[in-house]
XYZ file of N, CA and C in Angstrom:
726
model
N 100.607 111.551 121.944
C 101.371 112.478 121.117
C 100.433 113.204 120.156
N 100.937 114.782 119.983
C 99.659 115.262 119.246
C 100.723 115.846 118.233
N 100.363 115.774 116.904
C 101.374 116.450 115.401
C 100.199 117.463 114.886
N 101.131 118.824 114.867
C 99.809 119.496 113.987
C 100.214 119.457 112.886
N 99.183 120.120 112.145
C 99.522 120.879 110.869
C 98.808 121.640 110.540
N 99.959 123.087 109.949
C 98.728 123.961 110.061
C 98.368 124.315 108.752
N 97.462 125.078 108.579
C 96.776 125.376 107.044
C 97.651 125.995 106.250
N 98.947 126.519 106.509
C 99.521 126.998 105.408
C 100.532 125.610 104.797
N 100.613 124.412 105.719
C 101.156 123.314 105.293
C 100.314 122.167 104.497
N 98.748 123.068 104.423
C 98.155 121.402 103.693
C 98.245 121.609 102.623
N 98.273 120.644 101.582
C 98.414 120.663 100.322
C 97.424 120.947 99.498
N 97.344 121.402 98.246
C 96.675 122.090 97.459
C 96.188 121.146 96.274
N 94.897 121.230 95.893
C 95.061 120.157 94.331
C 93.271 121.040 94.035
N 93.867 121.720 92.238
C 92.873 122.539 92.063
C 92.168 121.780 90.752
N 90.866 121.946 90.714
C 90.250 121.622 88.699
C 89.424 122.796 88.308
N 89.009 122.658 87.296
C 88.648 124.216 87.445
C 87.327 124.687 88.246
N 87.615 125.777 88.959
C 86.681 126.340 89.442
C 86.412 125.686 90.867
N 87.505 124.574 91.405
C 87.330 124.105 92.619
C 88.726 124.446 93.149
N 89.052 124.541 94.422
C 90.174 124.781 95.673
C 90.109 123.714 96.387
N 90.704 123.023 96.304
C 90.690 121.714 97.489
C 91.898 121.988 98.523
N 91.975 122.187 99.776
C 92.649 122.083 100.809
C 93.090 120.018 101.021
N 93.963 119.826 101.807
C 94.158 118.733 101.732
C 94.974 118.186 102.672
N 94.756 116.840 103.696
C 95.539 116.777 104.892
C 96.567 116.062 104.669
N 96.062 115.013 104.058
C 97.007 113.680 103.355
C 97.249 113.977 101.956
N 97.950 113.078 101.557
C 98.181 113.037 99.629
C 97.061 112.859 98.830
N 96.766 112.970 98.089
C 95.619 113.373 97.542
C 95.567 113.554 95.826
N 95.165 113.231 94.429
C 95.342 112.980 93.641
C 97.145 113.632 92.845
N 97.131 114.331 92.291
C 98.320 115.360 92.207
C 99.340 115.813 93.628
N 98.704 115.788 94.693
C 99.645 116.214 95.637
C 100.141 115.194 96.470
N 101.266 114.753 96.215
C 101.803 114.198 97.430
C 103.308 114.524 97.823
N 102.893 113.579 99.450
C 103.823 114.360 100.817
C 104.096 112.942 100.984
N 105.017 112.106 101.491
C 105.414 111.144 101.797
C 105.041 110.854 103.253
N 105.369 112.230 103.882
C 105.335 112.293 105.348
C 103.351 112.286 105.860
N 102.431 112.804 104.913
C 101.554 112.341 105.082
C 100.392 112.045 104.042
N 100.378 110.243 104.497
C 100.036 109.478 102.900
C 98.512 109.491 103.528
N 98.318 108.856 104.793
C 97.445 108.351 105.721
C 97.735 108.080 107.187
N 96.628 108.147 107.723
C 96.491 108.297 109.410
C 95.733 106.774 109.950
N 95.705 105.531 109.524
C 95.994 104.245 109.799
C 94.270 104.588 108.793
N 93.141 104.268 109.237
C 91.946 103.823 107.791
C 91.717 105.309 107.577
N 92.044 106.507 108.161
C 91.628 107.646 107.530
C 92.710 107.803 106.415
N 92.212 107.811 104.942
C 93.292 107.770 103.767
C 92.678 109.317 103.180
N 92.104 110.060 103.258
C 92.250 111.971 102.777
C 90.656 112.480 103.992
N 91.349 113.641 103.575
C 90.532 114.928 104.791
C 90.825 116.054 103.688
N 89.523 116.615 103.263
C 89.636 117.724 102.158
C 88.488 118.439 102.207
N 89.096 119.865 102.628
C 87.805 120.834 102.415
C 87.884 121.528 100.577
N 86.857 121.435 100.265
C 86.977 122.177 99.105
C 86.012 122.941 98.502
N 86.180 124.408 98.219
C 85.755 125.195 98.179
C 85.310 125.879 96.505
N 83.967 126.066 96.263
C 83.686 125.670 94.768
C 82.617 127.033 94.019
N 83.739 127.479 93.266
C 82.379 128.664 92.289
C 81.328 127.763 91.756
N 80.804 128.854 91.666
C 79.036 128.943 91.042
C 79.295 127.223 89.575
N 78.659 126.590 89.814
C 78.114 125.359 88.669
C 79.699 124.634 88.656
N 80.921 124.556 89.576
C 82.328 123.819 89.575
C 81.772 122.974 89.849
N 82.310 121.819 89.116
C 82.031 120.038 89.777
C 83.684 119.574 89.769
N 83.395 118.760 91.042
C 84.723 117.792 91.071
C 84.248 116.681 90.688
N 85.336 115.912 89.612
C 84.920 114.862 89.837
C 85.786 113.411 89.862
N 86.099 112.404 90.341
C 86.234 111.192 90.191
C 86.231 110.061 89.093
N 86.821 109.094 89.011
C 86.858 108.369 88.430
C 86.926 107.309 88.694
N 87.100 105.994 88.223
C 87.167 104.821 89.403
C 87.634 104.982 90.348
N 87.035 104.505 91.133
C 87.214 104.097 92.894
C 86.874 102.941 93.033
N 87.756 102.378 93.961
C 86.769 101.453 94.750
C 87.630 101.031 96.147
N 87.089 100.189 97.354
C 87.546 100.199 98.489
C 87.567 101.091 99.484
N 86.635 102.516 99.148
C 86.707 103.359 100.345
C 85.103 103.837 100.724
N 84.944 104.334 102.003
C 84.413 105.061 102.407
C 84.225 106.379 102.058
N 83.441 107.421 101.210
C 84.142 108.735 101.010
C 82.861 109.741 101.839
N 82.801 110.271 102.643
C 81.655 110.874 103.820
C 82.036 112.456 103.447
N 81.081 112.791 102.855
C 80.661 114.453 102.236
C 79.802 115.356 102.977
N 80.300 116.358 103.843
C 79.436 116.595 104.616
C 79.362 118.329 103.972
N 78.430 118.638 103.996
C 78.329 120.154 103.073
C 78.086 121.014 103.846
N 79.481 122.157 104.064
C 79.484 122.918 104.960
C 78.464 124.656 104.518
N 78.320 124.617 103.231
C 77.738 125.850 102.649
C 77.152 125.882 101.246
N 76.040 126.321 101.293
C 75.746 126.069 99.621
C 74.737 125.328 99.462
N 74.711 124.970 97.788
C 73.353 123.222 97.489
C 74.848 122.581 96.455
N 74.902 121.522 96.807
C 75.487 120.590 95.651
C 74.501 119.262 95.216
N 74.702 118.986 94.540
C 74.703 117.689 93.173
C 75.305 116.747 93.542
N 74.905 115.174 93.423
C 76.041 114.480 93.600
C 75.643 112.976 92.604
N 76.616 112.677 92.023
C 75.895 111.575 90.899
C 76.908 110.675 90.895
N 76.656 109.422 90.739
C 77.400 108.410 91.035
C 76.783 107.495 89.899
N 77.568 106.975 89.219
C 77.880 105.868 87.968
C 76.618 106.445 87.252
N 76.390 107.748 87.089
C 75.242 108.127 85.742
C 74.166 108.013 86.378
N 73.347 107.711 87.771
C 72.372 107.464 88.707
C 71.580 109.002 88.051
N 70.403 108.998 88.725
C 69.744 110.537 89.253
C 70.556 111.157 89.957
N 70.752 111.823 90.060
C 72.099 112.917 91.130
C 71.129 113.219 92.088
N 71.605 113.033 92.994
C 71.394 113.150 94.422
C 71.507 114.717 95.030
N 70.349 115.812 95.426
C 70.692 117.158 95.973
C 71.029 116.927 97.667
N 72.027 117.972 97.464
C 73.048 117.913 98.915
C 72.536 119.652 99.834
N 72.171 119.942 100.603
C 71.813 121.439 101.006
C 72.618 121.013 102.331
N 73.226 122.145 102.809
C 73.999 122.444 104.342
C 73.779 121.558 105.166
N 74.438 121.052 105.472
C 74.282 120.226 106.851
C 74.281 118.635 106.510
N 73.942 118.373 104.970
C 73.649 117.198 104.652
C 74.602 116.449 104.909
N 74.730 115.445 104.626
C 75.944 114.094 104.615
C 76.049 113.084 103.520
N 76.350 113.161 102.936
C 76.430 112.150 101.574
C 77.539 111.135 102.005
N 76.870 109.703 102.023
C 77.915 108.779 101.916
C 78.265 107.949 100.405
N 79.140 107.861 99.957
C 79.521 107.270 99.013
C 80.316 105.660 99.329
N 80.284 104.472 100.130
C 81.405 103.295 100.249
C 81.032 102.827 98.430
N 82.337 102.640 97.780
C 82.949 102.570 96.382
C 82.999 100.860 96.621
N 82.890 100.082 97.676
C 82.850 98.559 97.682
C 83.753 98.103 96.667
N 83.111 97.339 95.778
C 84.041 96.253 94.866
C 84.109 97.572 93.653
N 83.874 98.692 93.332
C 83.981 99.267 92.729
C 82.963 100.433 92.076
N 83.290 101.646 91.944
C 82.102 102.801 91.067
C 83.076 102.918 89.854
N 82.624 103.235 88.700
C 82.901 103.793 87.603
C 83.346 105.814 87.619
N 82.563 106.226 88.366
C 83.080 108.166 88.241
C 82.075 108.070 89.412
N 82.166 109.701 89.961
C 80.939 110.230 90.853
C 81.551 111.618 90.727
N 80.754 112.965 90.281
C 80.710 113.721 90.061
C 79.928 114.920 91.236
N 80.501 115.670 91.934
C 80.208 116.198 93.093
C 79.989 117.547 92.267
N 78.998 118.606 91.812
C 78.871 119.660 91.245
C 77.867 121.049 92.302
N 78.685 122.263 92.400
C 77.688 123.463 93.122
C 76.925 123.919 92.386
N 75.510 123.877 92.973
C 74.494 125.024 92.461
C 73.788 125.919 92.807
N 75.495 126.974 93.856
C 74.781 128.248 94.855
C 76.265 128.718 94.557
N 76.519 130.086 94.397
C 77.862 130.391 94.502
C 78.350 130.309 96.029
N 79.588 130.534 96.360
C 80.091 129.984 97.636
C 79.910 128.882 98.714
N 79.830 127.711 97.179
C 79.423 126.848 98.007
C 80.799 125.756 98.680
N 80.674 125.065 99.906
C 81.931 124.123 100.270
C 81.529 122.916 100.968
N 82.295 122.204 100.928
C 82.708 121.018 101.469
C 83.334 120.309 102.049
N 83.493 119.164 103.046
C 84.760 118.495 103.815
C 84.284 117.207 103.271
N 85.273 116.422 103.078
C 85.312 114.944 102.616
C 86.578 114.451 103.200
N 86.101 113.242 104.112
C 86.762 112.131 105.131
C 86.564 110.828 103.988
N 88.006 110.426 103.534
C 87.994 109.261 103.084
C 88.260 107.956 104.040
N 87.888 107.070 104.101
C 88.343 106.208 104.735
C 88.418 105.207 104.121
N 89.743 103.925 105.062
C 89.478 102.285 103.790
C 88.661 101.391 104.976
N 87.557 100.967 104.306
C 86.928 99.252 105.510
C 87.283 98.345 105.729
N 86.620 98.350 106.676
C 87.552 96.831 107.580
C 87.739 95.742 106.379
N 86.912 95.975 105.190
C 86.890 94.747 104.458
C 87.055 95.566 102.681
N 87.516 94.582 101.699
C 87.305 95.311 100.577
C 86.026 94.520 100.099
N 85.553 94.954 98.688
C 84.611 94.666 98.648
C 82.842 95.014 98.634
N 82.092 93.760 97.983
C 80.795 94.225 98.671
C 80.245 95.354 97.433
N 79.191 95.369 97.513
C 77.850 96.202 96.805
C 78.101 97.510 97.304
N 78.425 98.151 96.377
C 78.861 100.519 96.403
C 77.363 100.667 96.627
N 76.938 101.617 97.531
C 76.156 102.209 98.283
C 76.248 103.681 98.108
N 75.310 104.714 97.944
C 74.982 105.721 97.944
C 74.329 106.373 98.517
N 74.104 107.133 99.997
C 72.781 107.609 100.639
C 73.163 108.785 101.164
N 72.196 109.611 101.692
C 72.329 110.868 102.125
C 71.074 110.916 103.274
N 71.864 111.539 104.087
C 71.241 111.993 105.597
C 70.879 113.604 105.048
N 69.870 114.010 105.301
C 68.825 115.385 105.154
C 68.778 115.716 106.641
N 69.596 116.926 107.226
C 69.510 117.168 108.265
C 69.900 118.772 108.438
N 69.791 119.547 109.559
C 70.034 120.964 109.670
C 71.767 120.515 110.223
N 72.411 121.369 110.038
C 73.844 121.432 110.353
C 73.704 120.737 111.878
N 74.308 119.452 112.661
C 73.987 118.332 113.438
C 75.074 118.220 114.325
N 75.969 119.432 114.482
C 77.750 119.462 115.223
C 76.887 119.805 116.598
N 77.091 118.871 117.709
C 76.714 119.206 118.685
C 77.453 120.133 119.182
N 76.071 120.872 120.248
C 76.848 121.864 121.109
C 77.487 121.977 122.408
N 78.701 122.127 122.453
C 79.749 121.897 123.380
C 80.088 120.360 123.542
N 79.535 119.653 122.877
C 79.698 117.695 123.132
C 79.954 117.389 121.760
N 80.364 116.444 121.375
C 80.773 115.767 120.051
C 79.720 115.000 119.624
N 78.804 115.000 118.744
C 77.642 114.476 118.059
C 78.466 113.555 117.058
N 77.933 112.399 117.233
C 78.036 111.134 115.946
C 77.490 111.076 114.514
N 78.300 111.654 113.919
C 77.936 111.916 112.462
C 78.263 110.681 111.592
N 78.849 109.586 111.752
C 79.249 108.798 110.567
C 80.117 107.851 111.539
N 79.351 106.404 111.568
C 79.907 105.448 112.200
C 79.767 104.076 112.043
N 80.744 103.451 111.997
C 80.917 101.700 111.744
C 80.742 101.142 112.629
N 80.148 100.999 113.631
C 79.983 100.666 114.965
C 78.711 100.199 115.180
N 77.915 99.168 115.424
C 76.609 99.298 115.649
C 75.539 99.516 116.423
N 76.681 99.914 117.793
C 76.072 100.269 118.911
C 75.516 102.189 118.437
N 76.360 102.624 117.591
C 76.269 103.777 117.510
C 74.646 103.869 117.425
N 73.859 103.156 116.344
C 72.720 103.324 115.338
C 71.889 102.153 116.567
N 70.637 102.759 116.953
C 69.589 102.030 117.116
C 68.872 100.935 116.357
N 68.751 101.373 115.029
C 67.939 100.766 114.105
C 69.282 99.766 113.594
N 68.309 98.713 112.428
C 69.008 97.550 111.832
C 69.347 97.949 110.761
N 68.265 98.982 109.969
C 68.670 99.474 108.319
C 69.003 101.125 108.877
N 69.552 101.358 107.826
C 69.410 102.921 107.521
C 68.195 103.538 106.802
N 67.514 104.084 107.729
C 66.053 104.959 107.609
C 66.854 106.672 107.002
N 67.752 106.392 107.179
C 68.385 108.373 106.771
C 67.627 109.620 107.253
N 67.205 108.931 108.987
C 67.147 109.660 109.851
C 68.043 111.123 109.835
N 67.466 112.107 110.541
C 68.545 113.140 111.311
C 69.165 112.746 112.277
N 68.856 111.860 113.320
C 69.247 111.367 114.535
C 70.240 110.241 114.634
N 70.202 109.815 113.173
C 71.246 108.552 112.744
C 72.578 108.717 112.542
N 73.441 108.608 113.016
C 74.755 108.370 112.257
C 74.811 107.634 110.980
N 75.380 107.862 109.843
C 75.581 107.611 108.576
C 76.619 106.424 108.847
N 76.059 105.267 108.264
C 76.459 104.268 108.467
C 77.719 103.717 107.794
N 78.840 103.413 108.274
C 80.385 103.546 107.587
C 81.015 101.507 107.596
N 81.552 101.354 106.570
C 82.293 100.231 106.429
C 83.445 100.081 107.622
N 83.844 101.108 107.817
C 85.101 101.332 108.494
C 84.413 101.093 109.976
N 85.713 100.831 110.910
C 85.554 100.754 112.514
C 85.770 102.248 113.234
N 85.363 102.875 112.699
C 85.691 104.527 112.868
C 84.698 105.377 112.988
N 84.539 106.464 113.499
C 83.280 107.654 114.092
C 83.672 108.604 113.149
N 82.712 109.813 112.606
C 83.243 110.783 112.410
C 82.034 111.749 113.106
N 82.605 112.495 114.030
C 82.490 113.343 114.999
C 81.873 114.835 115.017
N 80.785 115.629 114.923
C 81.159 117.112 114.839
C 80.861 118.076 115.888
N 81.500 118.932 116.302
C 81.385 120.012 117.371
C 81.264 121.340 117.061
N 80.258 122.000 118.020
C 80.588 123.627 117.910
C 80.648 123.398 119.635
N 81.986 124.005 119.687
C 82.445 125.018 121.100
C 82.372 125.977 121.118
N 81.358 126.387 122.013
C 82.172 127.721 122.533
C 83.085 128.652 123.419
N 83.782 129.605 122.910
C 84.473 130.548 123.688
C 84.519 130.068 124.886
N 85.732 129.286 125.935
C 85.366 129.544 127.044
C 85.526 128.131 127.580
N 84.769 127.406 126.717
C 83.985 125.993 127.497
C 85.730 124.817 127.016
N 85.106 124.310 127.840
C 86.321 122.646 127.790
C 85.106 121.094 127.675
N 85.991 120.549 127.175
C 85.007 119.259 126.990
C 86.227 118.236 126.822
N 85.881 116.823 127.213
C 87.120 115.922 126.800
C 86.643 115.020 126.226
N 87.169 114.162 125.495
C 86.562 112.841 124.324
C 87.245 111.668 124.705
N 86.871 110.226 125.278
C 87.410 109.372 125.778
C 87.920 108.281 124.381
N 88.644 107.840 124.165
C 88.811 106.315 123.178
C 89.314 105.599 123.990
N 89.830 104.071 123.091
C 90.353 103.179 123.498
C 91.454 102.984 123.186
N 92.434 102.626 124.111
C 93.869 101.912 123.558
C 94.788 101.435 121.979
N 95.260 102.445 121.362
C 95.428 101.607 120.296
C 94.687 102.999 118.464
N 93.603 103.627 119.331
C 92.932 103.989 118.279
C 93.545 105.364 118.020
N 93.883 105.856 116.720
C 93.947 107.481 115.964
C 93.426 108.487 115.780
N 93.724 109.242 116.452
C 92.116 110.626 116.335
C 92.731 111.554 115.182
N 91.655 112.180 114.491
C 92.679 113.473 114.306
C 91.502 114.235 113.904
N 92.247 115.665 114.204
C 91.115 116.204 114.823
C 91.034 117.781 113.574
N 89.987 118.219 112.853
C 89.928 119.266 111.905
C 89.117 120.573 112.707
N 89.990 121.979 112.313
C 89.463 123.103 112.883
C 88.631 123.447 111.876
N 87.326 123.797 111.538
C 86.549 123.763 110.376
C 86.683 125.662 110.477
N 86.428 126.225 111.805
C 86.374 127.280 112.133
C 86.875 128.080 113.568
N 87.445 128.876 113.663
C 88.102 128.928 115.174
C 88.997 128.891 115.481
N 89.405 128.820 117.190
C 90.419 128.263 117.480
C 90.417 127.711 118.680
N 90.776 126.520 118.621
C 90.557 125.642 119.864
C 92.423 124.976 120.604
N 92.131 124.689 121.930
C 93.072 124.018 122.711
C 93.104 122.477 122.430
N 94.147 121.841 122.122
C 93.874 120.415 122.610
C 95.087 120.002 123.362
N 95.083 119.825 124.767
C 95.600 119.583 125.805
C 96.049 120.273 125.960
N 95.850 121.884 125.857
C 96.672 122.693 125.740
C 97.979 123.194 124.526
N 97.648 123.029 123.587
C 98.054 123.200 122.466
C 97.169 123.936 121.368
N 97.400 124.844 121.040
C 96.207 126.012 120.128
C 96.237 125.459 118.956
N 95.203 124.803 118.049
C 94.867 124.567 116.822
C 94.013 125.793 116.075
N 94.472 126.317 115.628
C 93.525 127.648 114.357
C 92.797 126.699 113.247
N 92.104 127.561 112.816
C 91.099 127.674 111.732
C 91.501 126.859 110.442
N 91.391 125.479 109.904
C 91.782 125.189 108.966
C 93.196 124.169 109.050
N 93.404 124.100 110.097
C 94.535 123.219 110.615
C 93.973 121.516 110.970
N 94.851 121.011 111.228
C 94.578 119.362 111.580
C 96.024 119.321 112.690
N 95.217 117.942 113.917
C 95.877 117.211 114.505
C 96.298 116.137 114.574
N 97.210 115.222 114.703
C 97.201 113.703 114.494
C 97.465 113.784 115.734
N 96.769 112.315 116.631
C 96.974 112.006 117.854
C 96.777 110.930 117.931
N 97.492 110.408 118.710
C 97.825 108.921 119.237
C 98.630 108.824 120.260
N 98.045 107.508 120.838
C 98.638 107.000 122.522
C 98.224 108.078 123.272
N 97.208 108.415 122.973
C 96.207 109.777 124.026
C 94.926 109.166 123.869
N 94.300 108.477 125.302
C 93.295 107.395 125.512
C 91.772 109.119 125.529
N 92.248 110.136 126.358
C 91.767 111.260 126.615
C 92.084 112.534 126.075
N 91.375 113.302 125.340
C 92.201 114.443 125.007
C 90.882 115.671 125.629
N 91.673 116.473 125.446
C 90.737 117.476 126.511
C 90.656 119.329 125.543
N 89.743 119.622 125.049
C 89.186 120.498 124.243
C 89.039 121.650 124.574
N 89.240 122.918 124.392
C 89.062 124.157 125.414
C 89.004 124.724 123.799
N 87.567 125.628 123.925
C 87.473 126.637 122.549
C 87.961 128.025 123.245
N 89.060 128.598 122.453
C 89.560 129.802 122.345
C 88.722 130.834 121.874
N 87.966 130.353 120.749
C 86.933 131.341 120.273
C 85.690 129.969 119.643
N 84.508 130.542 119.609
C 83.542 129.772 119.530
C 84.174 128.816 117.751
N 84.248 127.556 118.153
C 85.032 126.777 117.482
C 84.421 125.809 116.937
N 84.072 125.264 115.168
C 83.734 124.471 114.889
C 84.775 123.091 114.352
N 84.233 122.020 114.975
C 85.850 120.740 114.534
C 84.571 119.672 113.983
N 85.968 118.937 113.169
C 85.141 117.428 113.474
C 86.415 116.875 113.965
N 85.736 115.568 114.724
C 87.162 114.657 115.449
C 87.138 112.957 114.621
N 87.662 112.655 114.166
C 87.677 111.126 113.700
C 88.341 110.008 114.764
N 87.870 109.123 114.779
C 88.454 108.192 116.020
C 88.044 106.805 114.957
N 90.047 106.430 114.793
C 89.804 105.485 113.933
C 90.822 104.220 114.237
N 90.861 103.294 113.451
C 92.222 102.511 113.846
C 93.536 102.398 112.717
């Protein structure tokens, strides 16, 4: 079964000088009908003038995976050195047994962002901070492994914060990125049981024959196969979670 939703239905939650788009409920906005998608708990692009910071306050128990679609951002966690973020990067934040704030700030005008929250298999555990330094990493026409709990995913034992690495996640979950193009089809296999859902970052793509636009989301489940056809050269990410 595939549920869309399209971008004029996601919810909104602004501070100043930031636009947050939003799939699930999300600080100020909530939808009953969508709280969470089983460990994916928010999906938020947000879009930020010149020196806007979002920021946080306690957390703890999640995964929060920052992947920076445009721009340079900042990223500082419990008063640390702030961490620089440039295009393509990946900032992981897991909040474990707990962070105090983390402050996400732009320092390029038009700069943006997508942030995949997720909860781990476990609560708990020592908050972690790292960032993958990489050129924008959405494979072409195939789904590239950007962020995964899995350990088959990752060769290595530690995180080196390789380009070639998937960003290493608490959760039993992938996060996925693609550029399609115009034309082409591709299909993504899971297992029995698991939740995809799938973000149009740019474009417009088919999934099983169903047109997703630019800025929209899918929820899918009890679909072991789903099958991808870009309408126009199409950027997604896909999450495959439980």
């Amino acid at each position: 079964m595939i549920t869309l939703l399209s971008a004029r239905d996601l919810g909104t939650v602004t501070q100043p000088g930031v636009n947050i788009s939003c799939h699930f409920s999300f600080a100020e906005y909530r939808d009953p009908a969508h709280v969470h998608w089983g460990q994916i708990r928010a999906i938020n692009t947000a879009v930020f003038e010149p020196f806007a910071e979002f920021r946080l306050r306690e957390e703890d128990a999640k995964d929060i995976v920052t992947i920076i679609l445009k721009g340079t951002f900042f990223a500082e966690v419990d008063g640390r050195v702030p961490l620089q973020l440039q295009e393509g990067d990946i900032h992981l934040l897991s909040a474990g047994q707990g962070i105090q704030g983390v402050t996400w700030w732009a320092a390029s005008p038009g700069s943006s962002f997508v942030q995949v929250w997720l909860l781990p298999d476990e609560e708990g555990g020592v908050p972690e901070s790292v960032v993958h330094h990489r050129p924008v990493r959405h494979g072409q026409n195939a789904l590239a492994i950007l962020a995964s709990g899995f350990a088959e995913d990752s060769p290595e034992d530690t995180d080196s914060g390789q380009a070639d690495e998937p960003v290493p996640l608490r959760a039993s979950a992938r996060i996925m990125g693609m550029i399609l193009q115009s034309g082409v089809t591709t299909h993504y296999t899971t297992g029995a049981g698991r939740l995809l859902y799938l973000v149009v970052l740019s474009g417009v793509i088919k999934i099983n024959d169903q047109p997703v636009s630019s800025g929209a989301g899918a929820a899918i489940c009890n679909e072991t196969e789903v099958r991808l056809h870009g309408e126009t050269d199409t950027t997604v990410l896909l999450i495959d979670a439980v």
